[in-house]
XYZ file of C-alpha atoms in Angstrom:
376
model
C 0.000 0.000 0.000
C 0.995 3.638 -0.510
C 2.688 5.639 1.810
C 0.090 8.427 3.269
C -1.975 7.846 5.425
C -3.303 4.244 5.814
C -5.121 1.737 8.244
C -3.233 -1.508 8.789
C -3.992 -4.526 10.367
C -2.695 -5.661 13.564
C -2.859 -9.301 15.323
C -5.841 -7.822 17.240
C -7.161 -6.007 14.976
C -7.391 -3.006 16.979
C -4.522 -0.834 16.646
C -4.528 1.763 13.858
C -1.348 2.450 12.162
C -1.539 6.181 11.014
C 0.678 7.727 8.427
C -1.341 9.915 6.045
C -4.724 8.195 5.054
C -6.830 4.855 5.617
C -8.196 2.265 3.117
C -12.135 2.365 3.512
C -12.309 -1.190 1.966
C -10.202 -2.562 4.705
C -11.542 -0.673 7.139
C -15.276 -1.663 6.834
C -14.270 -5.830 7.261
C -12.351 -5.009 10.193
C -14.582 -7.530 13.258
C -13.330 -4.531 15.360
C -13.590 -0.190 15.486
C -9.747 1.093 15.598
C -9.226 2.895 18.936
C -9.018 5.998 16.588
C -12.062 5.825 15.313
C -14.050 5.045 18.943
C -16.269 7.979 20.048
C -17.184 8.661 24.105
C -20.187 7.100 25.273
C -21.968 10.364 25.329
C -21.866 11.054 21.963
C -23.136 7.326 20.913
C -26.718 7.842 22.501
C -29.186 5.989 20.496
C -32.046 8.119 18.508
C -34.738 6.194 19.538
C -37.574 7.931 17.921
C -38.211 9.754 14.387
C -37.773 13.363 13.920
C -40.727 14.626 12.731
C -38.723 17.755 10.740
C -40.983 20.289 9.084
C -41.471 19.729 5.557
C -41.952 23.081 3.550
C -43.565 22.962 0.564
C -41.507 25.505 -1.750
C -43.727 25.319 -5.317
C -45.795 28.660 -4.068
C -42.961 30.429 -3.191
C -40.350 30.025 -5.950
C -43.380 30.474 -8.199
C -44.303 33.627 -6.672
C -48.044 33.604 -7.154
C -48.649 31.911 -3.911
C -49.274 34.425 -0.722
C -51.091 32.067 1.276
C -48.280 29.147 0.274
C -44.901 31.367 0.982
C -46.674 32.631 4.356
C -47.124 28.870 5.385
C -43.714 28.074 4.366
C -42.853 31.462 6.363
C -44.282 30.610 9.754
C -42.786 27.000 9.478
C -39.428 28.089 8.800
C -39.529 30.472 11.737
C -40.888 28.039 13.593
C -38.330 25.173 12.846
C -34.867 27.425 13.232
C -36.225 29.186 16.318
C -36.456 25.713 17.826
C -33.550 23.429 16.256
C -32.511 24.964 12.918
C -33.441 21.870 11.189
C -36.397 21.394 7.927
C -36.795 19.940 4.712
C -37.961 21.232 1.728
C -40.433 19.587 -1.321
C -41.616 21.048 -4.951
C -37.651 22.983 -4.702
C -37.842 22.635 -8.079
C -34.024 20.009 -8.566
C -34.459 17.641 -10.893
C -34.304 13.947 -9.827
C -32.318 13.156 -12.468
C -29.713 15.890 -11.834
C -29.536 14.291 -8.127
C -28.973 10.862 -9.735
C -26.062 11.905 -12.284
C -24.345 13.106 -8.798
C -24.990 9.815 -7.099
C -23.462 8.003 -9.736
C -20.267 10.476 -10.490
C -19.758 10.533 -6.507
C -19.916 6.589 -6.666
C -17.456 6.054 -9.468
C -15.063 8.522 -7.601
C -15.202 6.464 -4.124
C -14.964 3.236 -6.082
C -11.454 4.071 -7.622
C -8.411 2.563 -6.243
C -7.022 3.989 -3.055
C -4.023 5.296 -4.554
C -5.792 7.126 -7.334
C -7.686 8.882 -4.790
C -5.179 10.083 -2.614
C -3.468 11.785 -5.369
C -6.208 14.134 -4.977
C -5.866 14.477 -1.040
C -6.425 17.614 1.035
C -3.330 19.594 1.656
C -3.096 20.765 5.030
C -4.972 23.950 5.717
C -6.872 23.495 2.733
C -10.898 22.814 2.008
C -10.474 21.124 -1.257
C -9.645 17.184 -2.268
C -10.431 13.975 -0.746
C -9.929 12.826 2.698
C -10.093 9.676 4.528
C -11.525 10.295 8.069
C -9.878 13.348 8.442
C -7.202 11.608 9.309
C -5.067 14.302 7.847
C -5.995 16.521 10.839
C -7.206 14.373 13.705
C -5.817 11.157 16.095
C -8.768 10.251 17.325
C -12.647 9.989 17.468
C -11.936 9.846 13.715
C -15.459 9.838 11.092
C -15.965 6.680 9.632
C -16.052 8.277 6.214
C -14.389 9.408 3.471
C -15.259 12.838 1.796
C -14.796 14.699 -1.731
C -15.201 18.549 -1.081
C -14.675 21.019 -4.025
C -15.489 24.807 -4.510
C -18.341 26.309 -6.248
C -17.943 29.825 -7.117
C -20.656 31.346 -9.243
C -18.401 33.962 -11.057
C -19.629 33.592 -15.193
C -16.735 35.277 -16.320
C -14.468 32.106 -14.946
C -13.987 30.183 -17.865
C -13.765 26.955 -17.400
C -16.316 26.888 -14.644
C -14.758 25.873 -11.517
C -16.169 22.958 -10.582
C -15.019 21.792 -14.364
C -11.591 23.203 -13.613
C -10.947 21.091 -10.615
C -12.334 17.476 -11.683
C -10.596 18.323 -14.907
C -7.398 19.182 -13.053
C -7.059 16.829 -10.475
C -8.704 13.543 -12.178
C -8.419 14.120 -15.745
C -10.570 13.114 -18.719
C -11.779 10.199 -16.915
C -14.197 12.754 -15.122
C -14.584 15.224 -17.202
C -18.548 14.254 -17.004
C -17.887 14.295 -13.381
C -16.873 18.111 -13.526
C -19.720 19.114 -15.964
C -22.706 17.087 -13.242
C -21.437 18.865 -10.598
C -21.246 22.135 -11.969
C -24.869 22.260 -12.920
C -25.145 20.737 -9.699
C -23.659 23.641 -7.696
C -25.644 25.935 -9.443
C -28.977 24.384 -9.271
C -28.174 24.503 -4.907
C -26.544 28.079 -5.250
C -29.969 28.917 -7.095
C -31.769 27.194 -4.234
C -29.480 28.772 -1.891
C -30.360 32.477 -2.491
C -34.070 31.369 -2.336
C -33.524 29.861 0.971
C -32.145 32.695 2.012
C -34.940 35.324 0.845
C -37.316 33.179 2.814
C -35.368 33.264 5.952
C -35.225 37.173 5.525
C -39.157 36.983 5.236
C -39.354 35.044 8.121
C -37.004 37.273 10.404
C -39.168 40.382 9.444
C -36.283 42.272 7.224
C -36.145 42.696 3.371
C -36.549 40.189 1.670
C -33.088 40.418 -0.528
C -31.208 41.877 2.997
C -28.620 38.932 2.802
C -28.225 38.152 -1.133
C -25.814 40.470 -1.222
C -23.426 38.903 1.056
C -23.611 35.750 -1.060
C -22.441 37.327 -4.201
C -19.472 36.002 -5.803
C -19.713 33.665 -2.578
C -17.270 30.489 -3.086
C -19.173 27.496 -1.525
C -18.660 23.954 -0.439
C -19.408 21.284 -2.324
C -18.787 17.692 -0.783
C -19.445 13.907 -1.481
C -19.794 11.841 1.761
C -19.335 8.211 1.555
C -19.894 6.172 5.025
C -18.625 2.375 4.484
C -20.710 -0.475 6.894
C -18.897 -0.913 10.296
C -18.859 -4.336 11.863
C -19.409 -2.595 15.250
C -21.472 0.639 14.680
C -22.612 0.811 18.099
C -18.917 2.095 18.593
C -18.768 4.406 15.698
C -20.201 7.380 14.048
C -19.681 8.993 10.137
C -19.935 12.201 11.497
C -19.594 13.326 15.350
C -22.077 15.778 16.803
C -21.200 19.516 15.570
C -22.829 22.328 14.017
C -21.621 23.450 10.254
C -19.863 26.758 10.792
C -21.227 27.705 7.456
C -24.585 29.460 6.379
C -26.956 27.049 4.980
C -26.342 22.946 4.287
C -28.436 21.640 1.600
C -28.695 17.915 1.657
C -29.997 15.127 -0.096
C -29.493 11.412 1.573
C -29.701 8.023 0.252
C -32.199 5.813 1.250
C -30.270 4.110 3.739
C -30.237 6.120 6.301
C -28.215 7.602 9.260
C -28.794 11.704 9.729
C -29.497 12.062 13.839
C -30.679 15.858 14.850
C -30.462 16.685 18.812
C -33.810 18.567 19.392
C -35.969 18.626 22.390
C -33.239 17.389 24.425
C -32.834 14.069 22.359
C -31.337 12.633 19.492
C -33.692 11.891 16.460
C -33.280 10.121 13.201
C -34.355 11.304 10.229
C -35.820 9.326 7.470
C -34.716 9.714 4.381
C -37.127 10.964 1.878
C -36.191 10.733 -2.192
C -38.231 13.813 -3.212
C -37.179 15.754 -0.680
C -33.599 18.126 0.674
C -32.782 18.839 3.926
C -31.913 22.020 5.162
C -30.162 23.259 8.240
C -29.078 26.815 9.672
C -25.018 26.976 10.284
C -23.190 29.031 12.545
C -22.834 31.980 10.102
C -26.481 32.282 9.982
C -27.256 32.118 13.590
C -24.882 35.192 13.505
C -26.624 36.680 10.449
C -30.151 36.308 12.670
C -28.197 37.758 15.732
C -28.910 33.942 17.582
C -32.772 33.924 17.022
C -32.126 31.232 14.734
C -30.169 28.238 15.944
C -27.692 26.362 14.423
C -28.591 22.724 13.742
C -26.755 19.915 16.065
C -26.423 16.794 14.172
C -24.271 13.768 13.155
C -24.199 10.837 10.757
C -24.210 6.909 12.268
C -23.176 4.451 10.604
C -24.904 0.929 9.136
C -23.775 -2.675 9.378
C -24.837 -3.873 6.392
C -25.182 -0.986 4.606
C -23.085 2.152 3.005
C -24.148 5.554 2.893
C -23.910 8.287 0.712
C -25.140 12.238 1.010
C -24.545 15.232 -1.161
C -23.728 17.934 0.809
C -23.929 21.871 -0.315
C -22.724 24.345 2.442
C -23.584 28.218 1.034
C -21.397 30.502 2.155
C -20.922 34.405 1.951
C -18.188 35.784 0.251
C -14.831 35.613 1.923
C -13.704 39.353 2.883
C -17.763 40.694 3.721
C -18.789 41.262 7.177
C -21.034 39.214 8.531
C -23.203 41.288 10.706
C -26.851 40.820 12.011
C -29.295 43.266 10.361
C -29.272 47.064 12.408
C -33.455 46.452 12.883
C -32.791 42.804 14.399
C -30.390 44.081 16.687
C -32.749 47.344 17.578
C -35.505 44.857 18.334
C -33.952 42.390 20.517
C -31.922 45.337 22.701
C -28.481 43.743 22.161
C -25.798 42.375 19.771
C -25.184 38.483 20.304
C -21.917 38.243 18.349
C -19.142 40.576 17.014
C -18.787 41.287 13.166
C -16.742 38.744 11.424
C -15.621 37.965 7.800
C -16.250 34.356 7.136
C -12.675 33.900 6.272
C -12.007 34.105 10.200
C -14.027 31.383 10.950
C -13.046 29.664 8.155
C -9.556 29.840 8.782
C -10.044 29.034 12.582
C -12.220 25.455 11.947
C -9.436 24.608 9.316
C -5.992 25.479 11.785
C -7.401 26.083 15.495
C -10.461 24.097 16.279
C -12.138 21.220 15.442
C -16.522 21.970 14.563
C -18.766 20.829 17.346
C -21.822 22.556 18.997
C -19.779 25.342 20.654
C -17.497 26.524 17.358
C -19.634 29.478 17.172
C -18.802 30.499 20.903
C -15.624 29.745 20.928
C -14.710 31.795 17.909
C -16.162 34.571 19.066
C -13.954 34.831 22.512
C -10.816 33.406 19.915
C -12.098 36.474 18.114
C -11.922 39.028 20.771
C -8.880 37.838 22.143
C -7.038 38.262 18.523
C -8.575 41.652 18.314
C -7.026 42.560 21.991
C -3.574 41.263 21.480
C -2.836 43.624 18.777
C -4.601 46.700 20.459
């Protein structure tokens, strides 16, 4: 096997043998979870009922001709991210077909050779390439995953388009389809996206196009999440319990299952459902709502006869504007929750300083004010 970062296995086959990345297929016929990849007992609390998400019916609204449609949508949006931060959406107007061209491009990527895919590895500090567990940053508690993530930048005057650009760059012509899928794929969400975004501004009681302009020229997150079975999943989870430090995540899951949401004090699974995406507030935006709107605590478990896949797109505002929660919010409420921030700060402190849970928004901000003191 390559050197990089790979699993081996050991007489017991539990001891994890780290250099720069793991074989998945390995991994998932291991009898026994790694000590790396072992999360606390706290975090492995069973979801033992549904979550009964709001499901907002968007035809009304994107269509525009629908008061009595976008004001139900409105008052279950505010509803859902007062409480959790957590809904789905139906009638968003994606085509099925476009969802299944990305299924099948993101399965012929994972399904390539280990070595061929860690030629396109993350370097360090960086958002973009495939990892394996985040193994390239982390010892321990490690996802039992392996991710794709690529930028989307909506800029028509790039030429190639991005998302092109970097399948065409880092795979070659053996995914050039690959690159053209997932460009119309970025901008179908960043379409999506923006009307997300109007609603939420709707909902909050400021303009409705207060926050499109943030998004402008925005360069967002794309990425592919493969989960392979785990012999012992009781012991393991694809993705430990955080919040996304970015804006908005717009996700569609296979039908297999495994996306828990902590709301009323409980973890909750949420079915997967083929027509419809899910949608949950991030960090940014609980800042952009000055905390009226929470961000969404959730993880991924994982299956033991089963793989998972999602396609993850996190929106995000444009790296050098200020993210700031509107003057009439802030008037109405009496006080400002967080400080202004570009999200390149928080970017750049969940990709060198700290690693996302449900307190990255917190602890930013006092890693925030601190930075801001030292060079008073």
């Amino acid at each position: 096997m390559d050197s990089g970062f790979c699993l081996v296995s050991s007489p017991n086959h539990q001891e994890v043998v780290q250099s720069r990345f793991f074989d998945p297929s390995w991994l998932q016929m291991q009898p026994h979870v790694p000590m790396s990849f072992v999360w606390p007992k706290e975090c492995l609390v069973n979801a033992n009922e549904e979550f009964h998400a709001p499901m907002v019916d968007l035809g009304g609204f994107l269509r525009g001709d629908d008061d009595d449609a976008t004001n139900r949508a409105v008052r279950l949006v505010r509803k859902a991210c007062s409480s959790h931060g957590f809904f789905q959406v139906i009638n968003h107007g994606v085509d099925p077909l476009l969802i299944g061209e990305a299924y099948d491009q993101m399965d012929a990527f994972f399904k390539l050779p280990i070595r061929r895919k860690v030629s396109v590895k993350k370097t360090l500090g960086s958002v973009w390439g495939y990892s394996g567990a985040h193994a390239d940053r982390f010892s321990s508690k490690l996802p039992w995953k392996e991710t794709l993530s690529f930028p989307f930048h909506d800029n028509n005057e790039l030429e190639p388009p991005v998302v092109t650009s970097f399948f065409n760059d880092t795979l070659g012509g053996d995914f050039e389809q690959a690159g053209v899928v997932f460009q119309k794929y970025c901008e179908t969400m960043k379409q999506l996206g923006i009307k997300l975004l109007e609603l939420l501004a709707i909902s909050l009681g400021v303009d409705k196009l207060h926050y499109n302009y943030l998004f402008e020229e925005g360069c967002s997150v794309m990425r592919c999440n493969y989960y392979p079975s785990c012999q012992q999943p009781s012991l393991a989870l694809g993705t430990g319990p955080h919040c996304d430090p970015t804006s908005l995540t717009i996700l569609h899951q296979d039908q297999v299952g495994g996306l828990d949401v902590f709301a009323d004090n409980t973890w909750q699974t949420v079915p997967p459902r083929p027509d419809a995406l899910v949608i949950n507030i991030g960090d940014t935006f609980m800042a952009l709502s000055n905390g009226r709107y929470k961000s969404c605590l959730h993880r991924a478990v994982v299956n033991k006869y089963k793989e998972r896949r999602s396609l993850a797109f996190f929106l995000c505002p444009k790296e050098d504007k200020v993210v700031s929660a509107p003057e009439d919010i802030v008037r109405r409420d009496g006080t400002k929750q967080y400080p202004d921030f570009t999200w390149s700060r928080l970017l750049e402190f969940t990709q060198k300083y700290y690693r996302a849970d449900e307190a990255t928004l917190q602890n930013f901000t006092k890693w925030l004010l601190s930075s801001k003191q030292q060079t008073l």
